[in-house]
């Protein structure tokens, strides 16, 4: 029997366009977009017409509104019996994220934080290389992520939930957790807030058991290397564009590369065609009766949100609820 996911999209921003463009490359019998919702009716109709979407019943909803609205909209969808794929961060605090995880489990509904990085083939290959002993004992992870986004709306108004931690830091943090697979024993962060009180930079040192460490640095006012390096006793693996990588650099002479499909329309963001991997993960999970993804569990989402609470508190972002 063919399993088809009927999708709804909550939000009409650029990421929704990229998501729909990526979905157009997926098998048509597996995924159908049935509805779009948003505050701006004109933008809803324009996006629906561009992607040839009629309004109808949906099974699963992609939540892609502003960061600060993720919790409210995801909660609403779960309460109304919908499976949810929610853009990161799923909640602005640990309490919000934990309550969504608890609600999904109570309702027996699928819930996935859209940490799209986890579903790229490069992450699977990295995990296999580390698990097989290819790096030996891993002792350090170093990640940099800097892009000029300090002037976008959510970083100019504190109440919109932007900032270096939630926009960039969360991606670096999930990679470190992907490698070490357990919580840090200590975390120390410093950085700067802009005039609006939004964190515009961060530099963090993380300590793990057995001599393992990590450093992560992010900035919203300048470009950085945007690269991750995982170092073990047998060498170092590098990931360019680590949050959406298409190349795994095992050594200078040993690279593995994956090609992303082109879309019918241009994408707004780098490697957005890779959103197809998280779309496929939703289909794989639900078609097999899974209500959580083994690649990004709800327990891991709640752990990462607890760590971002700590990071934001140390940076002096005042609206953190610990």
Short mmCIF file of C-alpha atoms in Angstrom, two decimals:
data_model
loop_
_atom_site.label_atom_id
_atom_site.label_comp_id
_atom_site.label_asym_id
_atom_site.label_seq_id
_atom_site.Cartn_x
_atom_site.Cartn_y
_atom_site.Cartn_z
CA UNK A 1 0.00 0.00 0.00
CA UNK A 2 1.28 3.47 -0.91
CA UNK A 3 1.72 5.79 2.06
CA UNK A 4 1.09 9.48 1.27
CA UNK A 5 1.73 12.38 3.62
CA UNK A 6 -0.64 15.33 3.16
CA UNK A 7 1.25 18.45 4.23
CA UNK A 8 0.14 21.83 5.52
CA UNK A 9 2.51 24.79 5.81
CA UNK A 10 2.17 27.35 8.61
CA UNK A 11 4.15 30.42 7.54
CA UNK A 12 4.85 32.15 4.23
CA UNK A 13 8.47 33.29 4.60
CA UNK A 14 11.47 32.45 2.43
CA UNK A 15 12.09 29.13 4.17
CA UNK A 16 8.54 28.02 3.28
CA UNK A 17 9.24 28.73 -0.40
CA UNK A 18 12.49 26.75 -0.22
CA UNK A 19 10.74 23.91 1.62
CA UNK A 20 8.03 23.67 -1.05
CA UNK A 21 10.59 23.88 -3.86
CA UNK A 22 12.57 21.03 -2.27
CA UNK A 23 9.40 18.99 -1.83
CA UNK A 24 8.69 19.26 -5.55
CA UNK A 25 11.72 17.01 -6.09
CA UNK A 26 10.26 14.28 -3.87
CA UNK A 27 8.16 11.34 -5.13
CA UNK A 28 4.68 12.74 -5.84
CA UNK A 29 2.97 9.65 -4.43
CA UNK A 30 4.68 10.16 -1.05
CA UNK A 31 4.12 13.88 -0.43
CA UNK A 32 1.30 16.26 -1.31
CA UNK A 33 0.95 19.84 -0.03
CA UNK A 34 -2.67 20.52 0.77
CA UNK A 35 -2.79 23.83 2.63
CA UNK A 36 -0.88 27.02 3.49
CA UNK A 37 -1.65 29.38 6.35
CA UNK A 38 -0.22 32.76 7.31
CA UNK A 39 -1.14 36.20 8.63
CA UNK A 40 -0.69 37.94 5.26
CA UNK A 41 -3.52 36.66 3.05
CA UNK A 42 -1.94 38.07 -0.14
CA UNK A 43 1.33 36.27 0.52
CA UNK A 44 -0.56 33.06 1.28
CA UNK A 45 -2.35 33.21 -2.07
CA UNK A 46 0.82 34.11 -3.99
CA UNK A 47 2.75 31.18 -2.49
CA UNK A 48 -0.18 28.79 -3.02
CA UNK A 49 -0.55 29.83 -6.66
CA UNK A 50 3.20 29.60 -7.34
CA UNK A 51 3.35 26.04 -6.01
CA UNK A 52 -0.09 25.00 -7.30
CA UNK A 53 -1.61 24.29 -3.89
CA UNK A 54 -5.32 24.08 -3.12
CA UNK A 55 -6.69 24.29 0.41
CA UNK A 56 -7.70 20.89 1.84
CA UNK A 57 -7.19 18.53 4.79
CA UNK A 58 -3.62 17.89 5.91
CA UNK A 59 -1.97 15.19 8.09
CA UNK A 60 1.28 16.92 9.01
CA UNK A 61 2.12 20.59 9.33
CA UNK A 62 5.45 22.31 8.65
CA UNK A 63 5.75 25.22 11.11
CA UNK A 64 7.98 27.94 9.69
CA UNK A 65 6.81 31.15 11.36
CA UNK A 66 9.04 33.48 13.45
CA UNK A 67 11.12 31.80 16.18
CA UNK A 68 9.01 33.27 18.96
CA UNK A 69 5.83 31.78 17.44
CA UNK A 70 7.10 28.21 17.02
CA UNK A 71 5.89 27.07 20.42
CA UNK A 72 2.40 28.58 20.13
CA UNK A 73 1.70 27.29 16.60
CA UNK A 74 3.18 23.84 17.22
CA UNK A 75 1.14 23.49 20.40
CA UNK A 76 -2.01 24.52 18.51
CA UNK A 77 -1.39 21.95 15.78
CA UNK A 78 -0.68 19.14 18.23
CA UNK A 79 -3.80 19.99 20.22
CA UNK A 80 -5.78 19.65 16.99
CA UNK A 81 -4.38 16.23 16.19
CA UNK A 82 -1.74 17.15 13.59
CA UNK A 83 1.73 15.69 13.25
CA UNK A 84 4.32 18.49 13.19
CA UNK A 85 7.68 19.26 11.65
CA UNK A 86 8.76 22.50 13.33
CA UNK A 87 11.62 24.70 12.24
CA UNK A 88 14.34 25.06 14.84
CA UNK A 89 14.21 26.17 17.60
CA UNK A 90 11.04 24.28 18.48
CA UNK A 91 10.73 26.34 21.67
CA UNK A 92 12.46 29.45 22.93
CA UNK A 93 13.22 27.79 26.28
CA UNK A 94 13.67 24.35 27.77
CA UNK A 95 10.25 24.60 29.42
CA UNK A 96 8.53 25.27 26.11
CA UNK A 97 10.39 22.52 24.25
CA UNK A 98 9.82 19.97 27.01
CA UNK A 99 6.08 20.77 27.14
CA UNK A 100 5.76 20.23 23.37
CA UNK A 101 7.58 16.90 23.61
CA UNK A 102 5.31 15.84 26.48
CA UNK A 103 2.20 16.93 24.55
CA UNK A 104 3.19 15.03 21.40
CA UNK A 105 3.82 11.89 23.41
CA UNK A 106 0.55 12.28 25.29
CA UNK A 107 -1.37 12.73 22.03
CA UNK A 108 0.63 9.98 20.28
CA UNK A 109 1.56 12.35 17.47
CA UNK A 110 4.74 12.67 15.44
CA UNK A 111 6.85 15.71 16.35
CA UNK A 112 10.23 16.60 14.87
CA UNK A 113 12.39 19.68 15.33
CA UNK A 114 13.57 20.65 11.85
CA UNK A 115 17.29 20.36 12.56
CA UNK A 116 17.80 19.64 8.88
CA UNK A 117 21.55 19.12 9.31
CA UNK A 118 20.97 15.72 10.92
CA UNK A 119 19.41 14.26 7.78
CA UNK A 120 22.16 15.10 5.27
CA UNK A 121 24.05 12.00 4.04
CA UNK A 122 27.30 13.61 5.20
CA UNK A 123 26.14 13.26 8.82
CA UNK A 124 25.43 9.56 8.33
CA UNK A 125 28.87 9.11 6.77
CA UNK A 126 30.52 11.08 9.59
CA UNK A 127 28.82 8.96 12.22
CA UNK A 128 29.86 5.73 10.52
CA UNK A 129 33.46 6.92 10.19
CA UNK A 130 33.68 7.83 13.88
CA UNK A 131 31.87 4.64 15.02
CA UNK A 132 34.20 2.46 12.98
CA UNK A 133 37.25 4.00 14.67
CA UNK A 134 38.37 5.99 11.66
CA UNK A 135 39.21 8.99 13.85
CA UNK A 136 40.42 6.99 16.79
CA UNK A 137 39.40 8.59 20.08
CA UNK A 138 37.73 11.95 19.40
CA UNK A 139 38.93 14.66 21.77
CA UNK A 140 37.96 18.00 20.26
CA UNK A 141 35.30 19.62 18.07
CA UNK A 142 35.79 23.16 16.77
CA UNK A 143 33.01 25.00 14.94
CA UNK A 144 32.71 28.54 13.56
CA UNK A 145 29.56 30.10 12.13
CA UNK A 146 29.40 33.74 11.11
CA UNK A 147 27.03 35.47 8.68
CA UNK A 148 25.97 39.09 8.36
CA UNK A 149 22.41 38.97 9.68
CA UNK A 150 22.59 41.59 12.42
CA UNK A 151 20.32 43.97 10.49
CA UNK A 152 17.42 41.59 9.88
CA UNK A 153 14.20 42.27 11.76
CA UNK A 154 14.40 39.52 14.38
CA UNK A 155 17.85 40.73 15.46
CA UNK A 156 16.71 44.35 15.74
CA UNK A 157 13.81 43.59 18.08
CA UNK A 158 14.42 41.48 21.16
CA UNK A 159 10.83 40.25 21.35
CA UNK A 160 11.09 38.41 18.00
CA UNK A 161 13.38 35.68 19.35
CA UNK A 162 16.43 36.02 17.13
CA UNK A 163 20.08 36.25 18.07
CA UNK A 164 23.37 34.43 17.65
CA UNK A 165 22.41 31.53 19.92
CA UNK A 166 19.03 30.71 18.38
CA UNK A 167 19.97 31.47 14.76
CA UNK A 168 23.53 30.08 14.65
CA UNK A 169 24.64 28.62 17.96
CA UNK A 170 21.99 25.93 17.97
CA UNK A 171 23.43 24.49 14.74
CA UNK A 172 26.94 24.31 16.20
CA UNK A 173 25.65 22.82 19.42
CA UNK A 174 23.71 20.07 17.66
CA UNK A 175 26.85 19.02 15.77
CA UNK A 176 28.90 18.77 18.96
CA UNK A 177 26.10 16.71 20.53
CA UNK A 178 25.93 14.55 17.41
CA UNK A 179 29.61 13.70 17.83
CA UNK A 180 29.75 13.22 21.62
CA UNK A 181 26.23 11.88 22.20
CA UNK A 182 26.03 12.96 25.85
CA UNK A 183 25.57 16.25 27.72
CA UNK A 184 28.58 18.42 28.54
CA UNK A 185 29.72 18.55 32.16
CA UNK A 186 30.40 22.28 31.93
CA UNK A 187 29.81 25.17 29.52
CA UNK A 188 31.26 28.68 29.60
CA UNK A 189 30.10 31.38 27.18
CA UNK A 190 30.83 35.02 26.51
CA UNK A 191 29.73 37.41 23.78
CA UNK A 192 28.12 40.74 22.96
CA UNK A 193 24.57 42.09 22.88
CA UNK A 194 23.52 44.74 20.38
CA UNK A 195 21.68 47.93 21.33
CA UNK A 196 18.36 46.08 21.26
CA UNK A 197 19.62 43.54 23.80
CA UNK A 198 19.89 40.74 21.22
CA UNK A 199 22.97 38.52 21.32
CA UNK A 200 25.07 39.29 18.25
CA UNK A 201 28.09 37.09 19.01
CA UNK A 202 29.13 34.19 21.17
CA UNK A 203 32.20 32.20 22.04
CA UNK A 204 31.74 29.06 24.14
CA UNK A 205 33.94 26.37 25.60
CA UNK A 206 32.30 23.04 26.40
CA UNK A 207 33.78 20.34 28.62
CA UNK A 208 32.85 16.66 28.31
CA UNK A 209 33.89 13.56 30.19
CA UNK A 210 37.15 11.72 29.53
CA UNK A 211 39.18 14.72 28.41
CA UNK A 212 36.93 15.74 25.54
CA UNK A 213 36.28 19.40 24.70
CA UNK A 214 34.60 21.62 22.14
CA UNK A 215 34.75 25.29 21.14
CA UNK A 216 32.02 27.09 19.22
CA UNK A 217 32.06 30.67 17.95
CA UNK A 218 29.38 32.63 16.10
CA UNK A 219 28.86 36.18 14.91
CA UNK A 220 25.95 37.96 13.23
CA UNK A 221 28.01 40.95 12.05
CA UNK A 222 30.69 39.25 9.98
CA UNK A 223 31.37 36.14 7.91
CA UNK A 224 33.50 33.40 9.44
CA UNK A 225 34.93 30.14 8.09
CA UNK A 226 31.58 28.38 8.66
CA UNK A 227 33.45 25.15 9.09
CA UNK A 228 33.54 22.31 11.61
CA UNK A 229 36.58 20.24 12.49
CA UNK A 230 36.35 16.99 14.46
CA UNK A 231 39.74 15.86 15.77
CA UNK A 232 40.73 12.46 17.09
CA UNK A 233 43.89 10.50 17.71
CA UNK A 234 43.94 9.38 14.05
CA UNK A 235 43.34 12.71 12.37
CA UNK A 236 40.77 15.42 11.66
CA UNK A 237 37.57 15.46 9.61
CA UNK A 238 36.34 18.77 8.20
CA UNK A 239 32.85 19.87 7.18
CA UNK A 240 32.42 23.06 5.18
CA UNK A 241 28.93 24.54 5.58
CA UNK A 242 28.60 22.05 8.44
CA UNK A 243 24.88 22.77 8.95
CA UNK A 244 24.07 21.68 5.37
CA UNK A 245 27.19 19.85 4.12
CA UNK A 246 27.53 18.16 0.76
CA UNK A 247 31.20 17.21 1.21
CA UNK A 248 32.90 15.16 3.95
CA UNK A 249 36.63 15.85 4.03
CA UNK A 250 38.11 12.75 5.63
CA UNK A 251 41.62 13.79 4.53
CA UNK A 252 43.15 16.11 1.87
CA UNK A 253 43.13 13.17 -0.53
CA UNK A 254 39.87 11.56 0.57
CA UNK A 255 36.65 13.54 0.07
CA UNK A 256 33.13 12.20 -0.34
CA UNK A 257 30.63 14.46 -2.12
CA UNK A 258 26.86 14.41 -2.59
CA UNK A 259 24.95 16.31 -5.27
CA UNK A 260 21.73 18.16 -4.44
CA UNK A 261 18.95 18.30 -7.04
CA UNK A 262 18.06 21.58 -8.69
CA UNK A 263 14.61 22.99 -8.00
CA UNK A 264 11.97 24.34 -10.33
CA UNK A 265 12.48 27.75 -8.68
CA UNK A 266 15.54 29.41 -7.21
CA UNK A 267 16.24 28.85 -3.52
CA UNK A 268 16.69 31.68 -1.04
CA UNK A 269 19.18 29.91 1.23
CA UNK A 270 22.36 27.90 0.72
CA UNK A 271 21.77 24.20 -0.05
CA UNK A 272 18.02 24.48 0.66
CA UNK A 273 17.47 21.57 -1.72
CA UNK A 274 18.70 19.52 1.25
CA UNK A 275 15.41 20.19 3.01
CA UNK A 276 14.26 17.17 1.02
CA UNK A 277 16.22 14.97 3.44
CA UNK A 278 14.15 16.03 6.46
CA UNK A 279 10.97 15.75 4.41
CA UNK A 280 11.93 12.18 3.56
CA UNK A 281 12.70 11.50 7.22
CA UNK A 282 9.13 12.47 8.13
CA UNK A 283 7.78 10.05 5.53
CA UNK A 284 10.14 7.27 6.61
CA UNK A 285 9.15 7.65 10.26
CA UNK A 286 5.40 7.92 9.80
CA UNK A 287 5.19 5.18 7.16
CA UNK A 288 6.88 2.86 9.68
CA UNK A 289 4.75 3.98 12.62
CA UNK A 290 7.50 5.98 14.37
CA UNK A 291 6.38 9.06 16.31
CA UNK A 292 9.94 10.32 16.79
CA UNK A 293 12.96 10.40 14.52
CA UNK A 294 15.87 8.29 15.77
CA UNK A 295 18.17 10.87 14.17
CA UNK A 296 16.73 13.80 16.17
CA UNK A 297 14.78 12.56 19.16
CA UNK A 298 12.58 14.72 21.35
CA UNK A 299 14.90 14.04 24.27
CA UNK A 300 17.76 15.52 22.28
CA UNK A 301 15.71 18.56 21.31
CA UNK A 302 14.92 19.18 24.98
CA UNK A 303 18.57 18.74 25.97
CA UNK A 304 19.75 21.22 23.34
CA UNK A 305 17.12 23.71 24.48
CA UNK A 306 18.38 23.38 28.06
CA UNK A 307 21.91 24.13 26.84
CA UNK A 308 20.78 27.14 24.81
CA UNK A 309 19.03 28.43 27.94
CA UNK A 310 22.40 28.27 29.73
CA UNK A 311 24.19 29.97 26.84
CA UNK A 312 21.67 32.82 26.65
CA UNK A 313 21.72 33.30 30.40
CA UNK A 314 25.51 33.57 30.42
CA UNK A 315 25.39 36.09 27.56
CA UNK A 316 22.93 38.24 29.49
CA UNK A 317 19.82 37.79 27.39
CA UNK A 318 17.23 38.72 30.00
CA UNK A 319 14.17 36.83 28.76
CA UNK A 320 15.59 33.37 29.44
CA UNK A 321 13.39 31.16 31.68
CA UNK A 322 15.61 28.72 33.58
#
